PDB file of C-alpha atoms in Angstrom:
ATOM      1  CA  MET A 267       8.631 -29.195   8.756  1.00  0.00           C
ATOM      2  CA  HIS A 268       9.701 -25.838  10.173  1.00  0.00           C
ATOM      3  CA  GLU A 269       6.978 -23.099   9.765  1.00  0.00           C
ATOM      4  CA  VAL A 270       8.086 -19.728   8.737  1.00  0.00           C
ATOM      5  CA  ALA A 271       6.886 -17.011  11.099  1.00  0.00           C
ATOM      6  CA  SER A 272       4.444 -14.517   9.610  1.00  0.00           C
ATOM      7  CA  LEU A 273       5.391 -10.877   9.085  1.00  0.00           C
ATOM      8  CA  LEU A 274       2.016  -9.589   9.801  1.00  0.00           C
ATOM      9  CA  SER A 275      -0.867 -11.215  11.670  1.00  0.00           C
ATOM     10  CA  LEU A 276      -4.350 -10.035  12.608  1.00  0.00           C
ATOM     11  CA  THR A 277      -6.414 -12.013  15.106  1.00  0.00           C
ATOM     12  CA  HIS A 278     -10.153 -11.385  15.621  1.00  0.00           C
ATOM     13  CA  VAL A 279      -9.793  -7.649  14.765  1.00  0.00           C
ATOM     14  CA  LYS A 280     -12.902  -5.555  14.963  1.00  0.00           C
ATOM     15  CA  LYS A 281     -13.774  -1.941  14.229  1.00  0.00           C
ATOM     16  CA  TYR A 282     -17.325  -0.631  14.488  1.00  0.00           C
ATOM     17  CA  PHE A 283     -18.746   2.665  13.773  1.00  0.00           C
ATOM     18  CA  GLY A 284     -21.998   2.871  15.602  1.00  0.00           C
ATOM     19  CA  ALA A 285     -24.074   0.091  14.045  1.00  0.00           C
ATOM     20  CA  VAL A 286     -21.704  -0.351  11.158  1.00  0.00           C
ATOM     21  CA  ARG A 287     -19.420  -3.386  11.512  1.00  0.00           C
ATOM     22  CA  ALA A 288     -16.678  -2.096   9.270  1.00  0.00           C
ATOM     23  CA  VAL A 289     -14.234  -4.799  10.116  1.00  0.00           C
ATOM     24  CA  ASP A 290     -15.838  -7.722  12.047  1.00  0.00           C
ATOM     25  CA  GLY A 291     -13.593 -10.343  13.512  1.00  0.00           C
ATOM     26  CA  VAL A 292     -10.915 -10.484  10.834  1.00  0.00           C
ATOM     27  CA  SER A 293      -7.971 -12.822  11.093  1.00  0.00           C
ATOM     28  CA  PHE A 294      -5.134 -13.618   8.567  1.00  0.00           C
ATOM     29  CA  GLN A 295      -1.444 -13.696   8.271  1.00  0.00           C
ATOM     30  CA  ILE A 296       1.041 -12.428   5.587  1.00  0.00           C
ATOM     31  CA  GLY A 297       4.452 -13.882   5.172  1.00  0.00           C
ATOM     32  CA  GLN A 298       7.778 -12.128   4.218  1.00  0.00           C
ATOM     33  CA  GLY A 299       7.668 -11.056   0.558  1.00  0.00           C
ATOM     34  CA  GLU A 300       4.022 -12.037   0.097  1.00  0.00           C
ATOM     35  CA  ILE A 301       1.592  -9.959  -2.010  1.00  0.00           C
ATOM     36  CA  VAL A 302      -2.051 -10.086  -0.974  1.00  0.00           C
ATOM     37  CA  SER A 303      -4.857  -8.293  -2.663  1.00  0.00           C
ATOM     38  CA  VAL A 304      -8.049  -7.187  -0.984  1.00  0.00           C
ATOM     39  CA  VAL A 305     -11.291  -7.030  -3.064  1.00  0.00           C
ATOM     40  CA  GLY A 306     -14.916  -6.607  -2.270  1.00  0.00           C
ATOM     41  CA  PRO A 307     -17.857  -4.209  -2.786  1.00  0.00           C
ATOM     42  CA  ASN A 308     -17.945  -0.703  -1.645  1.00  0.00           C
ATOM     43  CA  GLY A 309     -18.475  -0.623   2.241  1.00  0.00           C
ATOM     44  CA  ALA A 310     -16.988  -4.071   2.612  1.00  0.00           C
ATOM     45  CA  GLY A 311     -14.308  -2.698   5.002  1.00  0.00           C
ATOM     46  CA  LYS A 312     -11.202  -2.785   2.827  1.00  0.00           C
ATOM     47  CA  THR A 313      -9.908   0.772   3.494  1.00  0.00           C
ATOM     48  CA  THR A 314     -10.857   0.412   7.270  1.00  0.00           C
ATOM     49  CA  LEU A 315      -8.684  -2.697   7.307  1.00  0.00           C
ATOM     50  CA  ILE A 316      -5.781  -0.699   5.656  1.00  0.00           C
ATOM     51  CA  ASN A 317      -6.195   2.010   8.293  1.00  0.00           C
ATOM     52  CA  LEU A 318      -6.178  -0.479  11.109  1.00  0.00           C
ATOM     53  CA  ILE A 319      -2.857  -1.955   9.783  1.00  0.00           C
ATOM     54  CA  SER A 320      -1.282   1.324   9.231  1.00  0.00           C
ATOM     55  CA  GLY A 321      -2.351   2.848  12.657  1.00  0.00           C
ATOM     56  CA  GLU A 322      -4.706   5.535  11.432  1.00  0.00           C
ATOM     57  CA  LEU A 323      -7.387   3.563  13.281  1.00  0.00           C
ATOM     58  CA  ILE A 324      -7.228   1.566  16.458  1.00  0.00           C
ATOM     59  CA  PRO A 325      -9.293  -1.647  16.694  1.00  0.00           C
ATOM     60  CA  ASP A 326     -12.106  -1.937  19.186  1.00  0.00           C
ATOM     61  CA  SER A 327     -10.889  -5.546  19.883  1.00  0.00           C
ATOM     62  CA  GLY A 328      -8.408  -8.092  18.470  1.00  0.00           C
ATOM     63  CA  ARG A 329      -4.688  -8.039  18.063  1.00  0.00           C
ATOM     64  CA  ILE A 330      -2.284  -6.949  15.341  1.00  0.00           C
ATOM     65  CA  LYS A 331       1.215  -8.131  15.293  1.00  0.00           C
ATOM     66  CA  PHE A 332       4.161  -7.120  13.025  1.00  0.00           C
ATOM     67  CA  LYS A 333       7.269  -9.320  13.157  1.00  0.00           C
ATOM     68  CA  ASP A 334       7.671  -9.871  16.887  1.00  0.00           C
ATOM     69  CA  PHE A 335       5.907  -6.787  18.015  1.00  0.00           C
ATOM     70  CA  ASP A 336       2.343  -6.331  19.122  1.00  0.00           C
ATOM     71  CA  ILE A 337       1.350  -3.070  17.361  1.00  0.00           C
ATOM     72  CA  THR A 338      -2.324  -2.986  18.225  1.00  0.00           C
ATOM     73  CA  PHE A 339      -1.969   0.417  19.884  1.00  0.00           C
ATOM     74  CA  THR A 340       1.262   1.540  18.320  1.00  0.00           C
ATOM     75  CA  PRO A 341       1.025   5.050  16.788  1.00  0.00           C
ATOM     76  CA  ILE A 342       1.581   5.642  13.042  1.00  0.00           C
ATOM     77  CA  HIS A 343       5.108   7.071  13.228  1.00  0.00           C
ATOM     78  CA  LYS A 344       6.362   4.180  15.218  1.00  0.00           C
ATOM     79  CA  ARG A 345       4.816   1.704  12.698  1.00  0.00           C
ATOM     80  CA  VAL A 346       6.639   3.550   9.855  1.00  0.00           C
ATOM     81  CA  LYS A 347       9.869   3.160  11.727  1.00  0.00           C
ATOM     82  CA  LEU A 348       9.156  -0.647  12.097  1.00  0.00           C
ATOM     83  CA  GLY A 349       8.632  -0.781   8.284  1.00  0.00           C
ATOM     84  CA  ILE A 350       4.826  -0.380   7.691  1.00  0.00           C
ATOM     85  CA  VAL A 351       4.162   2.259   5.037  1.00  0.00           C
ATOM     86  CA  ARG A 352       1.032   3.245   3.034  1.00  0.00           C
ATOM     87  CA  SER A 353      -0.077   5.106  -0.063  1.00  0.00           C
ATOM     88  CA  TYR A 354      -3.561   6.572  -0.515  1.00  0.00           C
ATOM     89  CA  GLN A 355      -6.355   6.581  -3.007  1.00  0.00           C
ATOM     90  CA  LEU A 356      -5.660  10.245  -3.524  1.00  0.00           C
ATOM     91  CA  PRO A 357      -2.003  10.821  -3.943  1.00  0.00           C
ATOM     92  CA  GLN A 358      -0.352  12.762  -1.030  1.00  0.00           C
ATOM     93  CA  ILE A 359       2.093  14.909  -3.004  1.00  0.00           C
ATOM     94  CA  PHE A 360       3.371  18.438  -3.009  1.00  0.00           C
ATOM     95  CA  GLU A 361       1.727  19.922  -6.056  1.00  0.00           C
ATOM     96  CA  LYS A 362       4.060  22.801  -6.535  1.00  0.00           C
ATOM     97  CA  LEU A 363       7.335  20.840  -5.878  1.00  0.00           C
ATOM     98  CA  SER A 364       9.152  19.055  -8.650  1.00  0.00           C
ATOM     99  CA  VAL A 365       9.017  15.302  -8.831  1.00  0.00           C
ATOM    100  CA  LEU A 366      12.618  15.019  -7.554  1.00  0.00           C
ATOM    101  CA  GLU A 367      11.812  17.424  -4.626  1.00  0.00           C
ATOM    102  CA  ASN A 368       8.832  15.427  -3.585  1.00  0.00           C
ATOM    103  CA  VAL A 369      10.979  12.243  -3.275  1.00  0.00           C
ATOM    104  CA  LEU A 370      13.594  14.204  -1.346  1.00  0.00           C
ATOM    105  CA  ALA A 371      10.936  15.503   1.051  1.00  0.00           C
ATOM    106  CA  GLY A 372      10.137  11.843   1.851  1.00  0.00           C
ATOM    107  CA  LEU A 373      13.811  10.967   2.284  1.00  0.00           C
ATOM    108  CA  LEU A 374      14.293  14.052   4.618  1.00  0.00           C
ATOM    109  CA  SER A 375      11.235  13.196   6.637  1.00  0.00           C
ATOM    110  CA  TYR A 376      12.460   9.619   7.259  1.00  0.00           C
ATOM    111  CA  ASN A 377      15.858  10.922   8.238  1.00  0.00           C
ATOM    112  CA  GLY A 378      14.260  13.418  10.629  1.00  0.00           C
ATOM    113  CA  HIS A 379      15.234  16.578   8.788  1.00  0.00           C
ATOM    114  CA  ALA A 380      13.113  19.620   8.144  1.00  0.00           C
ATOM    115  CA  LEU A 381      12.313  20.425   4.353  1.00  0.00           C
ATOM    116  CA  ASP A 382      15.416  22.804   4.284  1.00  0.00           C
ATOM    117  CA  PHE A 383      17.149  20.442   1.779  1.00  0.00           C
ATOM    118  CA  TRP A 384      19.583  22.797   0.360  1.00  0.00           C
ATOM    119  CA  SER A 385      21.194  23.560   3.697  1.00  0.00           C
ATOM    120  CA  LEU A 386      22.217  19.849   4.086  1.00  0.00           C
ATOM    121  CA  LYS A 387      25.416  20.319   2.074  1.00  0.00           C
ATOM    122  CA  SER A 388      27.113  17.240   3.486  1.00  0.00           C
ATOM    123  CA  SER A 389      24.499  14.777   2.580  1.00  0.00           C
ATOM    124  CA  LYS A 390      22.962  16.504  -0.449  1.00  0.00           C
ATOM    125  CA  LYS A 391      24.618  14.295  -3.110  1.00  0.00           C
ATOM    126  CA  ALA A 392      23.751  11.039  -1.278  1.00  0.00           C
ATOM    127  CA  LEU A 393      20.093  12.239  -0.944  1.00  0.00           C
ATOM    128  CA  ILE A 394      19.771  13.284  -4.604  1.00  0.00           C
ATOM    129  CA  LYS A 395      21.413  10.003  -5.698  1.00  0.00           C
ATOM    130  CA  ARG A 396      18.952   7.937  -3.644  1.00  0.00           C
ATOM    131  CA  ALA A 397      15.997   9.918  -4.953  1.00  0.00           C
ATOM    132  CA  GLU A 398      17.136   9.562  -8.568  1.00  0.00           C
ATOM    133  CA  GLU A 399      17.564   5.710  -8.006  1.00  0.00           C
ATOM    134  CA  ILE A 400      13.991   5.382  -6.822  1.00  0.00           C
ATOM    135  CA  LEU A 401      12.619   7.549  -9.757  1.00  0.00           C
ATOM    136  CA  ASP A 402      14.626   5.562 -12.215  1.00  0.00           C
ATOM    137  CA  ALA A 403      13.366   2.251 -10.872  1.00  0.00           C
ATOM    138  CA  LEU A 404       9.792   3.581 -11.238  1.00  0.00           C
ATOM    139  CA  GLY A 405      10.208   5.113 -14.688  1.00  0.00           C
ATOM    140  CA  LEU A 406       9.889   8.730 -13.534  1.00  0.00           C
ATOM    141  CA  LEU A 407      13.573   9.989 -13.786  1.00  0.00           C
ATOM    142  CA  ASN A 408      12.772  11.787 -16.981  1.00  0.00           C
ATOM    143  CA  LYS A 409      10.128  13.801 -15.169  1.00  0.00           C
ATOM    144  CA  ALA A 410      12.441  14.693 -12.138  1.00  0.00           C
ATOM    145  CA  THR A 411      12.256  18.538 -12.888  1.00  0.00           C
ATOM    146  CA  VAL A 412       8.584  18.629 -13.653  1.00  0.00           C
ATOM    147  CA  GLU A 413       6.097  20.057 -11.177  1.00  0.00           C
ATOM    148  CA  ALA A 414       4.067  17.287  -9.549  1.00  0.00           C
ATOM    149  CA  ARG A 415       0.743  19.078 -10.556  1.00  0.00           C
ATOM    150  CA  LYS A 416       1.680  18.577 -14.276  1.00  0.00           C
ATOM    151  CA  LEU A 417       1.845  14.795 -14.110  1.00  0.00           C
ATOM    152  CA  SER A 418      -0.839  12.444 -15.483  1.00  0.00           C
ATOM    153  CA  GLU A 419      -3.040  10.728 -12.955  1.00  0.00           C
ATOM    154  CA  GLY A 420      -1.041   7.534 -13.366  1.00  0.00           C
ATOM    155  CA  GLU A 421       2.293   9.234 -12.947  1.00  0.00           C
ATOM    156  CA  ARG A 422       0.915  10.998  -9.685  1.00  0.00           C
ATOM    157  CA  LYS A 423       0.032   7.511  -8.325  1.00  0.00           C
ATOM    158  CA  ILE A 424       3.630   6.241  -9.065  1.00  0.00           C
ATOM    159  CA  LEU A 425       5.074   9.351  -7.443  1.00  0.00           C
ATOM    160  CA  ASP A 426       2.847   8.780  -4.440  1.00  0.00           C
ATOM    161  CA  VAL A 427       4.284   5.276  -4.105  1.00  0.00           C
ATOM    162  CA  ALA A 428       7.875   6.551  -4.778  1.00  0.00           C
ATOM    163  CA  ILE A 429       7.529   8.848  -1.748  1.00  0.00           C
ATOM    164  CA  ALA A 430       6.206   5.860   0.455  1.00  0.00           C
ATOM    165  CA  LEU A 431       9.308   3.867  -0.900  1.00  0.00           C
ATOM    166  CA  THR A 432      11.691   6.474   0.677  1.00  0.00           C
ATOM    167  CA  LEU A 433      10.494   5.105   4.066  1.00  0.00           C
ATOM    168  CA  ASN A 434      12.135   1.712   3.378  1.00  0.00           C
ATOM    169  CA  PRO A 435       8.991  -0.339   3.839  1.00  0.00           C
ATOM    170  CA  GLU A 436       9.035  -4.023   4.829  1.00  0.00           C
ATOM    171  CA  LEU A 437       5.210  -3.909   4.424  1.00  0.00           C
ATOM    172  CA  LEU A 438       3.704  -1.639   1.769  1.00  0.00           C
ATOM    173  CA  LEU A 439      -0.136  -0.939   2.046  1.00  0.00           C
ATOM    174  CA  LEU A 440      -1.631   0.396  -1.288  1.00  0.00           C
ATOM    175  CA  ASP A 441      -5.218   1.619  -1.333  1.00  0.00           C
ATOM    176  CA  GLU A 442      -6.760   1.536  -4.845  1.00  0.00           C
ATOM    177  CA  PRO A 443      -3.561   2.254  -6.808  1.00  0.00           C
ATOM    178  CA  THR A 444      -5.568   2.500 -10.054  1.00  0.00           C
ATOM    179  CA  THR A 445      -8.416   4.612  -8.947  1.00  0.00           C
ATOM    180  CA  SER A 446      -8.903   7.611 -11.338  1.00  0.00           C
ATOM    181  CA  VAL A 447      -6.260   6.190 -13.721  1.00  0.00           C
ATOM    182  CA  SER A 448      -7.108   5.952 -17.321  1.00  0.00           C
ATOM    183  CA  LEU A 449      -7.454   2.608 -18.993  1.00  0.00           C
ATOM    184  CA  GLU A 450      -4.257   3.325 -21.035  1.00  0.00           C
ATOM    185  CA  GLU A 451      -2.332   4.030 -17.844  1.00  0.00           C
ATOM    186  CA  LYS A 452      -3.460   1.142 -15.644  1.00  0.00           C
ATOM    187  CA  ASP A 453      -1.116  -1.397 -17.146  1.00  0.00           C
ATOM    188  CA  MET A 454       1.816   1.076 -16.768  1.00  0.00           C
ATOM    189  CA  VAL A 455       1.078   1.827 -13.157  1.00  0.00           C
ATOM    190  CA  MET A 456       0.661  -1.763 -12.135  1.00  0.00           C
ATOM    191  CA  SER A 457       3.553  -3.167 -14.163  1.00  0.00           C
ATOM    192  CA  VAL A 458       6.083  -0.549 -12.792  1.00  0.00           C
ATOM    193  CA  LEU A 459       4.765  -1.020  -9.142  1.00  0.00           C
ATOM    194  CA  MET A 460       4.754  -4.692  -9.176  1.00  0.00           C
ATOM    195  CA  LYS A 461       8.152  -5.031 -10.780  1.00  0.00           C
ATOM    196  CA  TYR A 462       9.545  -2.907  -8.012  1.00  0.00           C
ATOM    197  CA  ILE A 463       7.747  -4.730  -5.163  1.00  0.00           C
ATOM    198  CA  LYS A 464       8.800  -8.184  -6.498  1.00  0.00           C
ATOM    199  CA  GLN A 465      12.461  -7.146  -7.146  1.00  0.00           C
ATOM    200  CA  HIS A 466      12.843  -5.798  -3.626  1.00  0.00           C
ATOM    201  CA  GLY A 467      10.830  -8.575  -1.933  1.00  0.00           C
ATOM    202  CA  ILE A 468       8.455  -6.013  -0.296  1.00  0.00           C
ATOM    203  CA  SER A 469       5.441  -7.602   1.430  1.00  0.00           C
ATOM    204  CA  SER A 470       2.252  -5.864   0.272  1.00  0.00           C
ATOM    205  CA  VAL A 471      -1.362  -5.553   1.071  1.00  0.00           C
ATOM    206  CA  ILE A 472      -3.153  -4.073  -2.036  1.00  0.00           C
ATOM    207  CA  VAL A 473      -6.813  -2.892  -2.127  1.00  0.00           C
ATOM    208  CA  GLU A 474      -8.033  -2.914  -5.684  1.00  0.00           C
ATOM    209  CA  HIS A 475     -11.451  -2.773  -7.226  1.00  0.00           C
ATOM    210  CA  ASP A 476     -10.636  -3.589 -10.755  1.00  0.00           C
ATOM    211  CA  LEU A 477     -10.882  -7.311 -11.186  1.00  0.00           C
ATOM    212  CA  GLU A 478      -9.018  -7.325 -14.409  1.00  0.00           C
ATOM    213  CA  VAL A 479      -6.061  -5.675 -12.566  1.00  0.00           C
ATOM    214  CA  VAL A 480      -6.387  -8.158  -9.729  1.00  0.00           C
ATOM    215  CA  GLU A 481      -6.432 -11.210 -12.087  1.00  0.00           C
ATOM    216  CA  LYS A 482      -3.487  -9.975 -14.108  1.00  0.00           C
ATOM    217  CA  TYR A 483      -1.140  -8.668 -11.513  1.00  0.00           C
ATOM    218  CA  LEU A 484      -2.446  -9.737  -7.939  1.00  0.00           C
ATOM    219  CA  SER A 485      -3.817 -13.092  -8.414  1.00  0.00           C
ATOM    220  CA  SER A 486      -1.431 -15.040  -6.141  1.00  0.00           C
ATOM    221  CA  ARG A 487      -3.570 -14.579  -2.978  1.00  0.00           C
ATOM    222  CA  ILE A 488      -6.880 -12.811  -2.669  1.00  0.00           C
ATOM    223  CA  LEU A 489      -8.904 -11.751   0.409  1.00  0.00           C
ATOM    224  CA  VAL A 490     -12.590 -11.139  -0.351  1.00  0.00           C
ATOM    225  CA  MET A 491     -14.303  -8.931   2.121  1.00  0.00           C
ATOM    226  CA  ASN A 492     -18.098  -8.392   2.663  1.00  0.00           C
ATOM    227  CA  GLU A 493     -19.908  -6.569   5.422  1.00  0.00           C
ATOM    228  CA  GLY A 494     -16.631  -6.327   7.337  1.00  0.00           C
ATOM    229  CA  LYS A 495     -15.796 -10.023   7.104  1.00  0.00           C
ATOM    230  CA  VAL A 496     -13.182 -11.938   5.135  1.00  0.00           C
ATOM    231  CA  ILE A 497     -15.276 -14.419   3.249  1.00  0.00           C
ATOM    232  CA  TYR A 498     -12.474 -15.940   1.217  1.00  0.00           C
ATOM    233  CA  ASN A 499      -8.703 -16.260   1.469  1.00  0.00           C
ATOM    234  CA  GLY A 500      -7.030 -18.056  -1.317  1.00  0.00           C
ATOM    235  CA  GLU A 501      -6.162 -17.969  -5.129  1.00  0.00           C
ATOM    236  CA  PHE A 502      -8.105 -15.919  -7.624  1.00  0.00           C
ATOM    237  CA  GLN A 503      -9.409 -19.067  -9.407  1.00  0.00           C
ATOM    238  CA  GLY A 504     -11.094 -20.245  -6.225  1.00  0.00           C
ATOM    239  CA  ILE A 505     -13.414 -17.232  -6.024  1.00  0.00           C
ATOM    240  CA  ARG A 506     -15.405 -18.614  -8.972  1.00  0.00           C
ATOM    241  CA  LEU A 507     -16.092 -21.923  -7.228  1.00  0.00           C
ATOM    242  CA  ASP A 508     -17.918 -20.683  -4.186  1.00  0.00           C
ATOM    243  CA  GLU A 509     -21.313 -19.395  -5.099  1.00  0.00           C
ATOM    244  CA  ARG A 510     -21.621 -16.812  -2.174  1.00  0.00           C
ATOM    245  CA  VAL A 511     -18.137 -15.468  -2.969  1.00  0.00           C
ATOM    246  CA  ARG A 512     -18.839 -15.411  -6.712  1.00  0.00           C
ATOM    247  CA  ALA A 513     -22.083 -13.386  -5.998  1.00  0.00           C
ATOM    248  CA  VAL A 514     -20.097 -10.800  -3.934  1.00  0.00           C
ATOM    249  CA  VAL A 515     -17.183 -10.415  -6.408  1.00  0.00           C
ATOM    250  CA  PHE A 516     -18.908 -10.744  -9.783  1.00  0.00           C
ATOM    251  CA  GLY A 517     -22.438  -9.787  -8.770  1.00  0.00           C
ATOM    252  CA  GLU A 518     -23.688 -13.080 -10.202  1.00  0.00           C
TER     253      GLU A 518
END
């Protein structure tokens, strides 16, 4: 049987900060269109792992490959061009710009233009159309003219991802997409994001601390991290069967 090549692979990746082994010999692969969630206690190494994949950190040892490229030492902007894009725990948005202008800023950045949007007469309509398509797909088109600072926390999270989507990701890295989001908005945020990700076949690595969110939306494949190591890689149901993993995840 022919084996499908992985989109992303990490091999024995390590990142230490002094005596702290933030990521300690991590290896795993992600296939095209696969969605993988990363869970574990505070300090387990989850965000460091995302930073290593995105290029914000360089590993002390090990290799990272994306498609057919070794990207272990590739800078962030080149990883973005290859298709690796991330969003943050704290949304990276322009507070005083409108929702539409935030997404346009992302599109302009991807196309190598300065933020002088209104001077680009020839491509203005096409850029607006694309920005509106993204906002419509994520349920924010009705807020297009609203200043970003006036959005709810959940809407801000979605806008942050909308900006990331302007970079046409093949691999989307989401770090705690429901952090600081109210209980009422968590379902809205996750249902909107997962619908878009699945419809467009975007491979994703999603760090999430809320186990109810993980079980409901991200249960297809779970990586459990503890003390810098991946101690479980499989389906959500399996984490209850291993006593050590259950203790880390549920505190039992």
